[in-house]
C-alpha cells in the first residue's frame, strides 16, 4: 500500500479506480501513437490502460514500443505516457481506508492552460474493462 501525506495526516490508499469515456480515449490514444510513429522510426506500439479498480502496486498502464533503435523506442514510450496523462479522458479516484477522492490530473490541467495560451501538443490536442490500442 502507498501512504500519501496530506497536511499533517497520513491517509492509506487501498486501491485506485479508473473511469474513461472509452470511444474518445481510444481515438486519443490512436492519435498519440500515430504522432509517435511519425516522429520516430518505430515498428509498432501497443497501449493498454486498465479501467475499474486497480489495487495499489499493480500496473495500470502498459506501453510496448518496438524499434530497431532503442533510443527511438524509449523516447517514443516516454512521449506516449506523457501525452496519455496530459490529454486522454481517463479519470482516477483514490480509495482510502477512510474514504475516497477523485484526483485532479495535473498534467491535463497544465495542458489545458497551455491551450489557452495557443500552445498545441504534438498529438493535436485530442481530448475532450481496459482501453487497448495497437498501431
mmCIF file with all atom_site columns, N, CA and C in Angstrom, residues 19 21 24 33 43 49 51 55 57 63 72 77 85 95 98 102 104 106 117 120 123-124:
data_model
loop_
_atom_site.group_PDB
_atom_site.id
_atom_site.type_symbol
_atom_site.label_atom_id
_atom_site.label_alt_id
_atom_site.label_comp_id
_atom_site.label_asym_id
_atom_site.label_entity_id
_atom_site.label_seq_id
_atom_site.pdbx_PDB_ins_code
_atom_site.Cartn_x
_atom_site.Cartn_y
_atom_site.Cartn_z
_atom_site.occupancy
_atom_site.B_iso_or_equiv
_atom_site.pdbx_formal_charge
_atom_site.auth_seq_id
_atom_site.auth_comp_id
_atom_site.auth_asym_id
_atom_site.auth_atom_id
_atom_site.pdbx_PDB_model_num
ATOM 1  N N  . UNK A 1 19  ? -11.860 5.464  -14.598 1.00 0.00 ? 19  UNK A N  1
ATOM 2  C CA . UNK A 1 19  ? -13.007 5.523  -15.494 1.00 0.00 ? 19  UNK A CA 1
ATOM 3  C C  . UNK A 1 19  ? -12.582 6.285  -16.738 1.00 0.00 ? 19  UNK A C  1
ATOM 4  N N  . UNK A 1 21  ? -14.101 7.727  -20.865 1.00 0.00 ? 21  UNK A N  1
ATOM 5  C CA . UNK A 1 21  ? -15.031 7.769  -21.983 1.00 0.00 ? 21  UNK A CA 1
ATOM 6  C C  . UNK A 1 21  ? -14.304 6.997  -23.078 1.00 0.00 ? 21  UNK A C  1
ATOM 7  N N  . UNK A 1 24  ? -13.677 8.019  -26.937 1.00 0.00 ? 24  UNK A N  1
ATOM 8  C CA . UNK A 1 24  ? -12.768 9.156  -27.075 1.00 0.00 ? 24  UNK A CA 1
ATOM 9  C C  . UNK A 1 24  ? -11.362 8.779  -26.619 1.00 0.00 ? 24  UNK A C  1
ATOM 10 N N  . UNK A 1 33  ? -0.344  7.633  -30.664 1.00 0.00 ? 33  UNK A N  1
ATOM 11 C CA . UNK A 1 33  ? 0.529   6.598  -31.239 1.00 0.00 ? 33  UNK A CA 1
ATOM 12 C C  . UNK A 1 33  ? 0.929   6.935  -32.672 1.00 0.00 ? 33  UNK A C  1
ATOM 13 N N  . UNK A 1 43  ? 8.509   0.287  -35.202 1.00 0.00 ? 43  UNK A N  1
ATOM 14 C CA . UNK A 1 43  ? 7.852   -0.842 -35.861 1.00 0.00 ? 43  UNK A CA 1
ATOM 15 C C  . UNK A 1 43  ? 6.395   -0.934 -35.421 1.00 0.00 ? 43  UNK A C  1
ATOM 16 N N  . UNK A 1 49  ? -4.644  0.456  -21.048 1.00 0.00 ? 49  UNK A N  1
ATOM 17 C CA . UNK A 1 49  ? -4.889  1.188  -19.800 1.00 0.00 ? 49  UNK A CA 1
ATOM 18 C C  . UNK A 1 49  ? -6.034  0.491  -19.088 1.00 0.00 ? 49  UNK A C  1
ATOM 19 N N  . UNK A 1 51  ? -9.115  -0.169 -16.572 1.00 0.00 ? 51  UNK A N  1
ATOM 20 C CA . UNK A 1 51  ? -10.233 0.607  -16.056 1.00 0.00 ? 51  UNK A CA 1
ATOM 21 C C  . UNK A 1 51  ? -10.830 -0.148 -14.876 1.00 0.00 ? 51  UNK A C  1
ATOM 22 N N  . UNK A 1 55  ? -5.715  -2.496 -7.618  1.00 0.00 ? 55  UNK A N  1
ATOM 23 C CA . UNK A 1 55  ? -5.054  -2.460 -6.309  1.00 0.00 ? 55  UNK A CA 1
ATOM 24 C C  . UNK A 1 55  ? -3.725  -1.700 -6.376  1.00 0.00 ? 55  UNK A C  1
ATOM 25 N N  . UNK A 1 57  ? -0.026  -0.857 -6.267  1.00 0.00 ? 57  UNK A N  1
ATOM 26 C CA . UNK A 1 57  ? 1.132   -1.691 -6.580  1.00 0.00 ? 57  UNK A CA 1
ATOM 27 C C  . UNK A 1 57  ? 0.992   -2.460 -7.876  1.00 0.00 ? 57  UNK A C  1
ATOM 28 N N  . UNK A 1 63  ? 2.653   -0.002 -21.919 1.00 0.00 ? 63  UNK A N  1
ATOM 29 C CA . UNK A 1 63  ? 3.031   0.539  -23.225 1.00 0.00 ? 63  UNK A CA 1
ATOM 30 C C  . UNK A 1 63  ? 4.195   -0.283 -23.746 1.00 0.00 ? 63  UNK A C  1
ATOM 31 N N  . UNK A 1 72  ? 14.967  5.497  -30.108 1.00 0.00 ? 72  UNK A N  1
ATOM 32 C CA . UNK A 1 72  ? 13.658  5.831  -30.675 1.00 0.00 ? 72  UNK A CA 1
ATOM 33 C C  . UNK A 1 72  ? 12.540  5.215  -29.843 1.00 0.00 ? 72  UNK A C  1
ATOM 34 N N  . UNK A 1 77  ? 8.192   5.928  -26.100 1.00 0.00 ? 77  UNK A N  1
ATOM 35 C CA . UNK A 1 77  ? 7.470   5.434  -24.923 1.00 0.00 ? 77  UNK A CA 1
ATOM 36 C C  . UNK A 1 77  ? 7.229   6.565  -23.922 1.00 0.00 ? 77  UNK A C  1
ATOM 37 N N  . UNK A 1 85  ? -1.266  10.873 -20.150 1.00 0.00 ? 85  UNK A N  1
ATOM 38 C CA . UNK A 1 85  ? -1.584  11.538 -18.885 1.00 0.00 ? 85  UNK A CA 1
ATOM 39 C C  . UNK A 1 85  ? -2.084  12.967 -19.104 1.00 0.00 ? 85  UNK A C  1
ATOM 40 N N  . UNK A 1 95  ? -9.012  5.482  -3.541  1.00 0.00 ? 95  UNK A N  1
ATOM 41 C CA . UNK A 1 95  ? -9.860  4.932  -2.488  1.00 0.00 ? 95  UNK A CA 1
ATOM 42 C C  . UNK A 1 95  ? -8.973  4.714  -1.266  1.00 0.00 ? 95  UNK A C  1
ATOM 43 N N  . UNK A 1 98  ? -10.441 5.231  4.709   1.00 0.00 ? 98  UNK A N  1
ATOM 44 C CA . UNK A 1 98  ? -11.496 6.009  5.364   1.00 0.00 ? 98  UNK A CA 1
ATOM 45 C C  . UNK A 1 98  ? -12.269 6.919  4.405   1.00 0.00 ? 98  UNK A C  1
ATOM 46 N N  . UNK A 1 102 ? -11.709 11.875 -5.988  1.00 0.00 ? 102 UNK A N  1
ATOM 47 C CA . UNK A 1 102 ? -11.327 11.944 -7.399  1.00 0.00 ? 102 UNK A CA 1
ATOM 48 C C  . UNK A 1 102 ? -10.117 12.856 -7.481  1.00 0.00 ? 102 UNK A C  1
ATOM 49 N N  . UNK A 1 104 ? -7.355  15.272 -9.285  1.00 0.00 ? 104 UNK A N  1
ATOM 50 C CA . UNK A 1 104 ? -7.185  16.169 -10.424 1.00 0.00 ? 104 UNK A CA 1
ATOM 51 C C  . UNK A 1 104 ? -5.942  15.729 -11.186 1.00 0.00 ? 104 UNK A C  1
ATOM 52 N N  . UNK A 1 106 ? -3.010  16.711 -12.882 1.00 0.00 ? 106 UNK A N  1
ATOM 53 C CA . UNK A 1 106 ? -2.227  17.945 -13.011 1.00 0.00 ? 106 UNK A CA 1
ATOM 54 C C  . UNK A 1 106 ? -1.645  18.115 -14.410 1.00 0.00 ? 106 UNK A C  1
ATOM 55 N N  . UNK A 1 117 ? -3.158  29.429 -24.036 1.00 0.00 ? 117 UNK A N  1
ATOM 56 C CA . UNK A 1 117 ? -2.110  30.350 -24.471 1.00 0.00 ? 117 UNK A CA 1
ATOM 57 C C  . UNK A 1 117 ? -1.709  30.110 -25.918 1.00 0.00 ? 117 UNK A C  1
ATOM 58 N N  . UNK A 1 120 ? 0.078   24.182 -28.931 1.00 0.00 ? 120 UNK A N  1
ATOM 59 C CA . UNK A 1 120 ? -0.519  22.935 -29.404 1.00 0.00 ? 120 UNK A CA 1
ATOM 60 C C  . UNK A 1 120 ? 0.367   21.756 -29.050 1.00 0.00 ? 120 UNK A C  1
ATOM 61 N N  . UNK A 1 123 ? 0.244   15.672 -30.548 1.00 0.00 ? 123 UNK A N  1
ATOM 62 C CA . UNK A 1 123 ? -0.829  14.771 -30.964 1.00 0.00 ? 123 UNK A CA 1
ATOM 63 C C  . UNK A 1 123 ? -2.056  15.524 -31.459 1.00 0.00 ? 123 UNK A C  1
ATOM 64 N N  . UNK A 1 124 ? -2.022  16.824 -31.455 1.00 0.00 ? 124 UNK A N  1
ATOM 65 C CA . UNK A 1 124 ? -3.142  17.596 -31.958 1.00 0.00 ? 124 UNK A CA 1
ATOM 66 C C  . UNK A 1 124 ? -4.155  17.945 -30.884 1.00 0.00 ? 124 UNK A C  1
#
